[in-house]
XYZ file of C-alpha atoms in Angstrom:
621
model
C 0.000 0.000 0.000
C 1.076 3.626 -0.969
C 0.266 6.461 1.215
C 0.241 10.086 -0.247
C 0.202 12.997 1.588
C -0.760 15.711 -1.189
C 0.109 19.745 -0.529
C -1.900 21.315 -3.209
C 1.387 23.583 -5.118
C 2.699 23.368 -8.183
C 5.308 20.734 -8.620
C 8.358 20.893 -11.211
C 11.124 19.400 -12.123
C 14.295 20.229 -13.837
C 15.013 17.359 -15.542
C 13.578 13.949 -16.578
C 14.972 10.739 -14.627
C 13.792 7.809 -12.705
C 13.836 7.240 -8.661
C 14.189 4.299 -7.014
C 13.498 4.798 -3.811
C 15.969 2.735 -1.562
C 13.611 1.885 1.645
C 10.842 1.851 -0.813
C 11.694 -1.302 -2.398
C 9.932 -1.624 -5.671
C 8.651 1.844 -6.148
C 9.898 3.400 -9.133
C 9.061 7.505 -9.837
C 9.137 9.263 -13.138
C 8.658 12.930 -13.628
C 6.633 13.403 -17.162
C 5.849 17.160 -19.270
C 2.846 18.660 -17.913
C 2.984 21.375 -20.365
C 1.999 24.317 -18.362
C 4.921 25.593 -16.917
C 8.259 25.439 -17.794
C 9.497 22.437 -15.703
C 5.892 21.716 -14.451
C 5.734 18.113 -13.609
C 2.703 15.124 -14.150
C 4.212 12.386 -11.796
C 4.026 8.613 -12.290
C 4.950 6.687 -9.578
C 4.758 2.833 -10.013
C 5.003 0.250 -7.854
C 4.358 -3.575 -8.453
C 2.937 -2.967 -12.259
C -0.171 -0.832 -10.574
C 0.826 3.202 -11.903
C -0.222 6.428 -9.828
C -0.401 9.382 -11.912
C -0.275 12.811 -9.834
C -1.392 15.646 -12.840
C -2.425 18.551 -11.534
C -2.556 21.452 -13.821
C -1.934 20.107 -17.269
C -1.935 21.760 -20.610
C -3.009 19.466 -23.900
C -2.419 22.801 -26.194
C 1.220 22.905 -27.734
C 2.562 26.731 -27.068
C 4.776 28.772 -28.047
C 7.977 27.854 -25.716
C 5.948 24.868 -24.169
C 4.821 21.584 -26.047
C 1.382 19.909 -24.302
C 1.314 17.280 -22.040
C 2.231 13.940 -22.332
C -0.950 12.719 -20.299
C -2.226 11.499 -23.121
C 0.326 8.843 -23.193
C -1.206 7.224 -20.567
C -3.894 4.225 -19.853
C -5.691 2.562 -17.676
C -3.601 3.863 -13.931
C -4.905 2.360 -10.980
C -5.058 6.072 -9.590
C -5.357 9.681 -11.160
C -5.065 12.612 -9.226
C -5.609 15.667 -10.896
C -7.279 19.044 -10.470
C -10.557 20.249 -10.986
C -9.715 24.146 -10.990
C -11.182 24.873 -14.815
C -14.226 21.801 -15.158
C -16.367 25.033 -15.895
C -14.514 26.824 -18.180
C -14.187 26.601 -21.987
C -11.068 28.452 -24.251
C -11.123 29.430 -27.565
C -8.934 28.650 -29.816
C -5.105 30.020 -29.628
C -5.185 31.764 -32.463
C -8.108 33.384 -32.056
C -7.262 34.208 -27.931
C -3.547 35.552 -29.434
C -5.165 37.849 -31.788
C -7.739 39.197 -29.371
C -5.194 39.471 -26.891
C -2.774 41.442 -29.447
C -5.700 44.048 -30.766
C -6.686 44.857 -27.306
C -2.500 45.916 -26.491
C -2.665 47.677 -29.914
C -6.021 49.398 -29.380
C -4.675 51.258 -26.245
C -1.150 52.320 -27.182
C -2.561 53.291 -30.486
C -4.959 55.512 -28.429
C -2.188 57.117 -26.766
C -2.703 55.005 -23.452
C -0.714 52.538 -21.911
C -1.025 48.489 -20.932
C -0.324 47.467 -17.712
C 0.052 43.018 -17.265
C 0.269 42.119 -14.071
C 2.525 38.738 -14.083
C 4.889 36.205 -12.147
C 8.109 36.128 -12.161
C 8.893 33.328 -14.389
C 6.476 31.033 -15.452
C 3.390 31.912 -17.752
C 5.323 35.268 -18.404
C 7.601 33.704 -21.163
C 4.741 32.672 -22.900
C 3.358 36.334 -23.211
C 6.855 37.525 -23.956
C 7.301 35.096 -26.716
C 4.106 36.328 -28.449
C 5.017 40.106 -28.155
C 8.559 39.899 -29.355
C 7.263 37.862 -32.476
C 4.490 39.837 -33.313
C 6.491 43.206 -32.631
C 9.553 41.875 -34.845
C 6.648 40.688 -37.849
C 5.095 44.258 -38.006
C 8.062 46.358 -37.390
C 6.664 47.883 -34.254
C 7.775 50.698 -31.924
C 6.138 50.560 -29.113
C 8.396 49.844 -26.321
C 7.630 47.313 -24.045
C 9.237 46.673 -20.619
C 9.553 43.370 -18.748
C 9.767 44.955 -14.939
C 10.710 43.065 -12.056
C 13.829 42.094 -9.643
C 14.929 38.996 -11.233
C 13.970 40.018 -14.664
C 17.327 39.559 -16.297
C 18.333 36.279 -14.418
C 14.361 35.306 -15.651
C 15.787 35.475 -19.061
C 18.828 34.120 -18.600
C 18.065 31.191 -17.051
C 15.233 31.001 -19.981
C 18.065 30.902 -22.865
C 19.932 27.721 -21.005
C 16.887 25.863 -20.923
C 15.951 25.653 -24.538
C 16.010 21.669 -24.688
C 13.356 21.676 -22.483
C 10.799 23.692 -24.129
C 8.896 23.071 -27.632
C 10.187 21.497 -30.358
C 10.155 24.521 -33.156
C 12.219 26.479 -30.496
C 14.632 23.665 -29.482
C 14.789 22.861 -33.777
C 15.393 26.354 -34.517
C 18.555 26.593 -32.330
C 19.613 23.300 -33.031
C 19.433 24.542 -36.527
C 20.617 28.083 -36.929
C 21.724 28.972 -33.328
C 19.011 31.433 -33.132
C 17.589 31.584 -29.535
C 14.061 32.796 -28.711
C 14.493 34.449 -25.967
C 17.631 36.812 -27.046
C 14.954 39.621 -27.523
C 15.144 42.583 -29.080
C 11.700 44.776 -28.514
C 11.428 43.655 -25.008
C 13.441 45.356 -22.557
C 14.559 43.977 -18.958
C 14.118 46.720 -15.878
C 14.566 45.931 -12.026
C 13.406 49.194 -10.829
C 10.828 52.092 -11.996
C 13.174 54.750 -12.484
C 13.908 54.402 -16.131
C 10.340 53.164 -16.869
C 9.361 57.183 -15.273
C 11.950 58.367 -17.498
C 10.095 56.753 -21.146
C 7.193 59.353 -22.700
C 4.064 58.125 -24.862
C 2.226 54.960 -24.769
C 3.976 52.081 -23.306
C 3.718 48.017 -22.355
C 4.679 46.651 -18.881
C 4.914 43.298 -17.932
C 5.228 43.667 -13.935
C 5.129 42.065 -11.298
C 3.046 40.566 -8.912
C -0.013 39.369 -10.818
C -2.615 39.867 -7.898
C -1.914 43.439 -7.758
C -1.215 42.945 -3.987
C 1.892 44.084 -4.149
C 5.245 44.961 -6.271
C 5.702 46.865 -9.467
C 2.414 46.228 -10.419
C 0.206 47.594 -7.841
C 2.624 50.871 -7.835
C 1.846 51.341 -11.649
C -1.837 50.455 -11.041
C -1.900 53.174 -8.656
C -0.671 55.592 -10.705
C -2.575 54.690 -14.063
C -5.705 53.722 -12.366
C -7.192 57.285 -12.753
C -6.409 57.238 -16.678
C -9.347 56.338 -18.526
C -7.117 55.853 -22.131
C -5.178 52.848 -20.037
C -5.792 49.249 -20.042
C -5.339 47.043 -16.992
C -4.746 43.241 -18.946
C -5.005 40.430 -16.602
C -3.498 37.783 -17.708
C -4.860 34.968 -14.776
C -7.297 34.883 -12.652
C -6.873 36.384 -9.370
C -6.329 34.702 -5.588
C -9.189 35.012 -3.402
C -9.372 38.491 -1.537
C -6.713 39.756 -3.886
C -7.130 43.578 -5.574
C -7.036 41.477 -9.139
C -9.891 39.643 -7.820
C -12.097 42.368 -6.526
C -11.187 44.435 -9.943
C -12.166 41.291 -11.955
C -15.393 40.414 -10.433
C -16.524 43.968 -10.184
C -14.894 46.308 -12.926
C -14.566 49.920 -12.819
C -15.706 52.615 -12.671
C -15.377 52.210 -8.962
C -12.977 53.181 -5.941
C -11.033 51.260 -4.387
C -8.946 51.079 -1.068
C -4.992 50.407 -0.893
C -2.155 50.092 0.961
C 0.717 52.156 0.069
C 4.244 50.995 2.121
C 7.396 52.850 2.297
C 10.732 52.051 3.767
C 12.397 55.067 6.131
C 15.568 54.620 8.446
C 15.277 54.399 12.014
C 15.821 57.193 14.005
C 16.359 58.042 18.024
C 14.607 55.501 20.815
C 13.756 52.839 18.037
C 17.448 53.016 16.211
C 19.176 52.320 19.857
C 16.646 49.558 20.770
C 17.322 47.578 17.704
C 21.304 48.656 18.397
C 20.945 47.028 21.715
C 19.271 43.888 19.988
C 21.886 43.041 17.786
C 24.473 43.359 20.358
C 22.446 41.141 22.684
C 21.661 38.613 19.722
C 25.702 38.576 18.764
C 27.037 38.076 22.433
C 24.412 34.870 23.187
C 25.760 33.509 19.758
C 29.556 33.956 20.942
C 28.614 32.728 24.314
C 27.289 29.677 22.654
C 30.059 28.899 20.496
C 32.420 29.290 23.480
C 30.525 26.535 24.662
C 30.094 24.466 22.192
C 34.315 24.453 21.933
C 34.631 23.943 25.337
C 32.134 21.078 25.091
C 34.324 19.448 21.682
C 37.739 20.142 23.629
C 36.601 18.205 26.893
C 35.183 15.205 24.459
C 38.483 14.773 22.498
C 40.698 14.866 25.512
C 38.332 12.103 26.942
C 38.994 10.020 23.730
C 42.699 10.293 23.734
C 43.449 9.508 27.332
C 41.172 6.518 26.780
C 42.264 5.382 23.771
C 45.969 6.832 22.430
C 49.016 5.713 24.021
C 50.277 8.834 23.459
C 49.910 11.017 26.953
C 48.342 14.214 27.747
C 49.415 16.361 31.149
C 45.837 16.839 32.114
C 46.908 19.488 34.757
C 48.170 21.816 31.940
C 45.479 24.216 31.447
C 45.227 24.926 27.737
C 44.776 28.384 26.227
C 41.032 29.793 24.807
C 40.738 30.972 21.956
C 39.709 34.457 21.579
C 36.691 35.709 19.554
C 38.992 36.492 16.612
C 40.203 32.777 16.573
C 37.039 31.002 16.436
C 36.314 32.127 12.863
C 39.120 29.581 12.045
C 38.035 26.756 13.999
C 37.773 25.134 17.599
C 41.449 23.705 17.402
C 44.242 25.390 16.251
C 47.193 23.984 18.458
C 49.496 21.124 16.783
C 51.526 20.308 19.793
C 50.790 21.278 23.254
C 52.817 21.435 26.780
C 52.591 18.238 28.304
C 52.772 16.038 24.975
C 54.682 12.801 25.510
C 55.529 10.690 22.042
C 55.487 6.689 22.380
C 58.778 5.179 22.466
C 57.932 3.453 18.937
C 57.061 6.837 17.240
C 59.555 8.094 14.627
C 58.408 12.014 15.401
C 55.148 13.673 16.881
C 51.584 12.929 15.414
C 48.943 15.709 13.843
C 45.746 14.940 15.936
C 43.018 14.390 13.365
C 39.491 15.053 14.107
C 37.071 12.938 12.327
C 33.936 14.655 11.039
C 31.377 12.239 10.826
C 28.111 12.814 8.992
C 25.136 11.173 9.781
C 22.943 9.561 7.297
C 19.489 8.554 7.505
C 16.848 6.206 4.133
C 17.242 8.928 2.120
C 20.981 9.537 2.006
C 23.008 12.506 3.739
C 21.180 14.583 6.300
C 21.613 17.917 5.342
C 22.776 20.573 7.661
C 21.001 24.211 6.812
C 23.963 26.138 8.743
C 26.280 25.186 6.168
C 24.204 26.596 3.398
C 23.553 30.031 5.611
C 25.635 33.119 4.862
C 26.164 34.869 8.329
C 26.100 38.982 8.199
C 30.126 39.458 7.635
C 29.739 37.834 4.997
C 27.324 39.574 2.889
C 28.850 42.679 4.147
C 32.173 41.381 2.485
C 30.229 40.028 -0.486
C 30.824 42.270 -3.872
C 27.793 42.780 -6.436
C 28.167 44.251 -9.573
C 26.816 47.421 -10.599
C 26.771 47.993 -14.281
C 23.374 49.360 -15.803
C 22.678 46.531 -18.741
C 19.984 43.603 -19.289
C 23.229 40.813 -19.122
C 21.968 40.082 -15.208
C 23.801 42.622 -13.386
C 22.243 45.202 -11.203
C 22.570 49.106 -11.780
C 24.041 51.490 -9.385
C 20.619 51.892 -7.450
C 20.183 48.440 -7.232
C 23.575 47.555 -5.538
C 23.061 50.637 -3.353
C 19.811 49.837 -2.097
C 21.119 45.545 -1.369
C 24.434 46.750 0.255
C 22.797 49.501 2.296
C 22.958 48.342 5.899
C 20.880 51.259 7.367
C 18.735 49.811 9.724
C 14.650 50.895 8.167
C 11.271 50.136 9.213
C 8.197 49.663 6.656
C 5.456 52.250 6.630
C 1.886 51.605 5.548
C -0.579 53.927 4.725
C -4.088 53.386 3.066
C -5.284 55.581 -0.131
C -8.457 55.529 -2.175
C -8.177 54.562 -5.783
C -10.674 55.992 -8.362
C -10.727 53.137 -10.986
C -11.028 54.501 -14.378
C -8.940 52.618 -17.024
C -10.430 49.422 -18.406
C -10.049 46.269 -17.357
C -9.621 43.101 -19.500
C -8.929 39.404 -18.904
C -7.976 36.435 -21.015
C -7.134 33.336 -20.346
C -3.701 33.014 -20.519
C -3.021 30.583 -17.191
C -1.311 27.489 -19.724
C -4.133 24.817 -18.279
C -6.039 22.469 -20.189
C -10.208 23.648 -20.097
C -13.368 21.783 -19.062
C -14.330 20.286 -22.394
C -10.520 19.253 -22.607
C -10.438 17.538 -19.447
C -13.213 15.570 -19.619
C -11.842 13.975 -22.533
C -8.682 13.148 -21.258
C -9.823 11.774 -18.767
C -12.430 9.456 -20.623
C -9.129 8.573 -22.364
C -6.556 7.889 -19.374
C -9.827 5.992 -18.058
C -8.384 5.449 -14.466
C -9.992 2.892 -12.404
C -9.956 5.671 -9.753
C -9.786 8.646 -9.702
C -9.069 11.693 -7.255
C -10.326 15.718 -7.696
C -8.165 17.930 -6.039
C -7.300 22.006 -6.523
C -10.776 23.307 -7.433
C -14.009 25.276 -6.023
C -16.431 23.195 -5.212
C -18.850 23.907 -7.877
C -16.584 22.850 -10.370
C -15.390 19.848 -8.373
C -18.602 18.725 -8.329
C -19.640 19.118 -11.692
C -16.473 16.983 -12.476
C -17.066 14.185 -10.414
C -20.751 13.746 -11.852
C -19.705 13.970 -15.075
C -16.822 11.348 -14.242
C -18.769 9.009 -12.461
C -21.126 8.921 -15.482
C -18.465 8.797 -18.472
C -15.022 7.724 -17.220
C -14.922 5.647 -13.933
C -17.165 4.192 -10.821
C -14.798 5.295 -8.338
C -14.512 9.335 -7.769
C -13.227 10.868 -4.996
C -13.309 14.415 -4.570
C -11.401 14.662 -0.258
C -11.753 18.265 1.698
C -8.814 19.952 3.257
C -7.067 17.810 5.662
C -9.743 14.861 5.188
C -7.998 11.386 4.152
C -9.173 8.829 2.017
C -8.398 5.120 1.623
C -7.514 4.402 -2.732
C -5.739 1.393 -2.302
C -6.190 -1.158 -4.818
C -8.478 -4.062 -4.972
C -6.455 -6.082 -6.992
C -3.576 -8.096 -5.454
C -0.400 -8.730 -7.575
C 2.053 -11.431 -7.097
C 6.107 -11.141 -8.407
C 6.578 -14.416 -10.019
C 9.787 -16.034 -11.784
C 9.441 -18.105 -15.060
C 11.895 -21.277 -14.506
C 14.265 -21.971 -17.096
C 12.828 -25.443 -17.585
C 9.503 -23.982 -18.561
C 10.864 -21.052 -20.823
C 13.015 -24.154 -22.863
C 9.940 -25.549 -24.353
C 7.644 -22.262 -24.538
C 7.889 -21.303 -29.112
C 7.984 -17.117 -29.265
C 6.332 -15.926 -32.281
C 7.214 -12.174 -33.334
C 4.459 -10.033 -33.246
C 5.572 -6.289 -34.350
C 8.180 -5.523 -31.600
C 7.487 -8.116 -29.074
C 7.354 -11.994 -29.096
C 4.598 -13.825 -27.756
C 3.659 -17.418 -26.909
C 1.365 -19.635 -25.202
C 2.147 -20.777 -21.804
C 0.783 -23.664 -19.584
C 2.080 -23.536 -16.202
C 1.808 -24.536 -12.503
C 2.640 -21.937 -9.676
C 5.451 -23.446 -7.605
C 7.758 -22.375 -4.448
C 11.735 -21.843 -5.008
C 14.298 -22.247 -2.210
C 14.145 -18.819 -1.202
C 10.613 -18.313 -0.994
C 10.116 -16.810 -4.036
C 7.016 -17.788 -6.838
C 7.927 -19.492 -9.692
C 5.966 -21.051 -12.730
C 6.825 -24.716 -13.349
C 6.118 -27.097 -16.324
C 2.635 -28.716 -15.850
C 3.378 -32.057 -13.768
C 0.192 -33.740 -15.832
C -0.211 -33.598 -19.815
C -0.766 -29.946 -21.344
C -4.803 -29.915 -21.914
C -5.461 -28.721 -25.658
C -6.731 -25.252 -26.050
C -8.375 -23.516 -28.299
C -6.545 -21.629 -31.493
C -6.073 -18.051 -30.965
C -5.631 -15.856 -33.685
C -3.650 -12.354 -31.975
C -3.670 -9.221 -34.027
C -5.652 -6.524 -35.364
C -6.337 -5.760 -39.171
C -8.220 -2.514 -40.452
C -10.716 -3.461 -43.652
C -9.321 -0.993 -45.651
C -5.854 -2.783 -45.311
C -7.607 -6.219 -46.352
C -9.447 -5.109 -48.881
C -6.296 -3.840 -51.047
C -4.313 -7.076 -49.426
C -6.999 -9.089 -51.277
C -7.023 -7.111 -53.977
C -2.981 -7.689 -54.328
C -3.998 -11.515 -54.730
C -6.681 -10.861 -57.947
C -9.837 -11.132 -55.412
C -12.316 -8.562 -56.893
C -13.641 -6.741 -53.286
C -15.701 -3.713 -52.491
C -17.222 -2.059 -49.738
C -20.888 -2.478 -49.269
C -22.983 -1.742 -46.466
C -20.276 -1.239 -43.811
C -19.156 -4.672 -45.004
C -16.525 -6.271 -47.348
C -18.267 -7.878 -50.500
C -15.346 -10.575 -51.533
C -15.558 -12.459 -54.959
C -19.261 -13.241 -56.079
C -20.646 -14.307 -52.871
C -18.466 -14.394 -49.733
C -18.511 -10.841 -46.746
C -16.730 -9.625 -44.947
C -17.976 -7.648 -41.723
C -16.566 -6.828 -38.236
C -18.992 -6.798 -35.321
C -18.598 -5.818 -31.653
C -17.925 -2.533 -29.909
C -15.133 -0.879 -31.336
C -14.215 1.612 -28.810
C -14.792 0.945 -25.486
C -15.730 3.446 -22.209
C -13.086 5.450 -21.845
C -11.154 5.391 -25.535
C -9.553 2.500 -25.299
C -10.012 -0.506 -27.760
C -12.925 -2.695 -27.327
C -13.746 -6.677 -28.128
C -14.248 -6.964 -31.997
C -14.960 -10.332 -34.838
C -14.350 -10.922 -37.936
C -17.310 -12.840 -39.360
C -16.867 -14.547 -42.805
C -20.153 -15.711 -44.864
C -21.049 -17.314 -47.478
C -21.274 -20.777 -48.818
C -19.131 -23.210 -48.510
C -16.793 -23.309 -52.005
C -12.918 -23.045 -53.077
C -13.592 -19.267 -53.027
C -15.027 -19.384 -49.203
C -11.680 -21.295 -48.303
C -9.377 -18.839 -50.390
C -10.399 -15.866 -48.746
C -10.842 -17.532 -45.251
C -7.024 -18.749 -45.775
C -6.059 -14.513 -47.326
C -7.949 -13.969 -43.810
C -6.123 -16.135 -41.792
C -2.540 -14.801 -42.887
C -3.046 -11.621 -41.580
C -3.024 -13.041 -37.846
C -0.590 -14.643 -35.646
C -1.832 -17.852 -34.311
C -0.985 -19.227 -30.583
């Protein structure tokens, strides 16, 4: 039995590889495309031939830096957990949602007004810079447009190096001609607002955050709010009790309340409280380390007097280090007064202290003070300051990380008259209702979990599921735990080499397949194992394995001078003999269902030709 303990967050990974987990013998984990972010993850974690699929915000649609998922891929998983969060909403097409979403942009700036996106940082925002920079460079346009956040330039950076992991016309076109998508030219990269103030006329900004809570964004909303030429374009669909959510479920014109923070220095009483803070906070940690050396020095001269022939004079009191010396480490004396060589000893010995690391299942266990820069060290620490898009911060930039004023934040609320318009399209990268619900009827899970979704739409899902795709729907609450195991019970059995000598493989495409008649035995080790039959093989009944389409017949018999034709949904062979599948073809849930070939017509040497033309198309067990 697996046991899954889901946090509802996006999940990504960097790379495609396997996991074997080590305590979890048997359980193998595969990270698969989800197409909706880049690195965005649909999980498949398998463990004695049953598969779990975790897919939770998926995208079918191939993009422009993204292809679609790989869902598809899959069939029949004992368990499917995926999301519920767009069951009622439908998309248009992409080119029709690219085009509205470009004449909207062009509308404004061409009206002297400028576009405001709120956006993340780095996921569904390459998407929307893609389509900008392509359309801009097609048409030869001029209006600028400005990509604004903190980590805009290492956004794009770090976008470049991962080419091999996003579509296949992008990772084709560099294989090709070296020409990378993302080395833009009509987009520019800012980190701060003061050379966005400095640009006249109509303008574009990509900024962030996307719920308007906060950032760039909700400093530029504030200030274009009023402006009734701008254009507000969201982009997603706000958080609950966000300012994009308010502004989307009740557009302007309207007022609206927000917070407005500033940071100031500290000044008189507060200044010297926070003074006398940090000196507190820095002599408790030296008093600890003094302790903690103390502590190591007393355990190691234990170990030596107990163990080492060679003597220490415990009544020599050795020297403390002083603050200064414990940057370099507890020890730092070689020899010491009192320090007696064995006899046997061709000189004296360098103590060695033996850091030992302890290890738990999973490998390594990972100490977060060795990954933690202390405060001399990022005073020490040099950042560049050189005003370009390559990464590197400008002068105010470096300024405002290396300043070590001590500041307080100060918040202050303002009213907002809304005026601009508003305007959202779906640009979130997930697949939509109609979408899902035929995935899903395609995956056909035998069960199948709703997650990440309100509850109408959760609901509406799991109807339509337990209708269409599966019996067993499960849609849990927060926190509320629910038993998926599976019914079926699966054995790990060996086939002996004195059964696999007599079994005859017959090729079939790119596998080999044969008949097998076997007993289920114990080995030695206690370990299943299928045997030769101890009594005489029973006969069984010929099985013809394949699968032919009529069209393919028809011109095979047609190769061997048998005059055929379609009529009525059924093949018309020679002057009497048809031809005519029956049986469901596709099955609930997409996947193939039980068909026959029936053959009729008298019995005569052209009956037995075309029955034999039939025959050959089959592999028979």
């Amino acid at each position: 039995m697996i046991i899954f303990y889901l946090t509802f967050c996006s999940v990504s990974c960097a790379f495609p590889a396997l996991l074997t987990l080590g305590k979890g013998e048997g359980i193998v984990i595969a990270p698969h495309a989800a197409g909706h972010l880049l690195g965005g993850t649909v999980w498949k974690i398998t463990k004695d031939g049953e598969d779990v699929i975790y897919a939770v915000d998926f995208n079918h649609r191939k993009e422009r830096h993204l292809n679609g998922t790989v869902l598809l891929s899959f069939a029949r998983p004992a368990v499917l957990i995926t999301d519920a969060y767009n069951a009622l909403n439908n998309q248009p097409s992409r080119r029709q949602r690219d085009q509205e979403f470009l004449d909207a942009i062009l509308k404004t700036v061409r009206a002297d007004g400028n576009v405001l996106l709120p956006v993340d940082t780095a996921g569904r925002v390459l998407e929307l810079i893609l389509i900008l920079e392509q359309f801009w460079e097609q048409h030869q346009l001029t209006y600028p447009i400005f990509f604004l956040t903190y980590v805009a330039s290492s956004t794009i950076d770090y976008a470049k190096s991962f080419l091999e992991w996003m579509s296949d016309s992008i990772a084709k076109s560099f294989e090709h001609t070296r020409d990378n998508a993302f080395l833009l030219k009509h987009v520019t990269l800012l980190i701060n607002n003061s050379e966005l103030e400095k640009v006249a006329g109509p303008k574009i900004v990509l900024a962030s955050m996307a719920s308007l809570e906060a950032g760039f964004s909700h400093d530029i909303f504030v200030e274009w709010a009023a402006d009734t030429k701008n254009l507000v374009l969201f982009t997603e669909r706000g958080q609950f009790a966000t300012l994009a959510r308010m502004l989307q479920s009740d557009p302007p014109p309207r007022a609206v309340k927000v917070t407005m923070s500033r940071r100031i220095p500290l000044v008189g009483e507060e200044l010297a409280a926070y003074e006398e803070e940090q000196n507190r906070k820095r002599e408790e940690a030296l008093k600890a380390t003094l302790v903690k050396e103390e502590e190591s020095r007393a355990s190691l001269g234990a170990e030596l007097s107990a163990g080492d022939p060679m003597a220490v004079n415990a009544k020599i009191t050795q020297p403390s280090s002083n603050a200064a010396g414990l940057q370099f480490g507890a020890y730092r004396d070689v020899l010491i007064d009192g320090f007696v060589p064995p006899p046997a000893s061709a000189g004296p010995m360098f103590p060695f202290y033996e850091n030992s690391a302890e290890w738990d299942d999973f490998g390594e266990i990972i100490n977060l003070e060795d990954y933690t820069r202390n405060n001399e060290d990022m005073d020490h620490s040099s950042i560049p300051a050189e005003d370009d898009v390559n990464g590197k911060l400008d002068e105010g930039s470096a300024s405002l990380i290396l300043d070590t004023t001590p500041s307080k934040v100060v918040s202050s609320e303002q009213t907002v008259y809304v005026k601009c318009s508003l305007l959202y399209m779906d640009f979130e990268g997930r697949s939509d209702g109609r979408s899902v619900k035929s995935i899903l009827a395609h995956v056909s899970p035998l069960k199948l979990v709703l997650v990440h979704g309100s509850a109408e739409a959760t609901e509406h899902l799991k109807q339509h599921c337990l209708k269409n795709v599966c019996q067993h729907v499960y849609a849990p609450q927060i926190e509320e735990s629910i038993d998926v195991t599976s019914d079926l019970c699966a054995y790990k059995v060996q086939l002996s080499e004195k059964l696999m000598s007599n079994v005859l493989f017959k090729k079939l495409g790119d596998y080999e397949i044969a008949w097998v008649d076997a007993e289920v035995g114990e080995t030695e080790n206690g370990t299943f194992s299928l045997l030769p039959l101890s009594t005489p093989t029973p006969p069984h009944k010929t099985v013809l394995v394949g699968d032919i389409k009529m069209a393919d017949l028809k011109q095979y018999l047609a190769s061997k001078g048998v005059q055929v034709e379609f009529a009525g949904g059924a093949l018309r062979c020679g002057e009497y003999v048809t031809l005519r599948k029956v049986g469901d073809s596709i099955q609930k849930g997409g996947s193939s269902g039980v068909q026959q070939i029936i053959l009729e017509g008298p019995l005569s040497e052209e009956y037995y030709k075309i029955r034999d033309h039939l025959y050959a198309q089959f592999y028979s067990l």
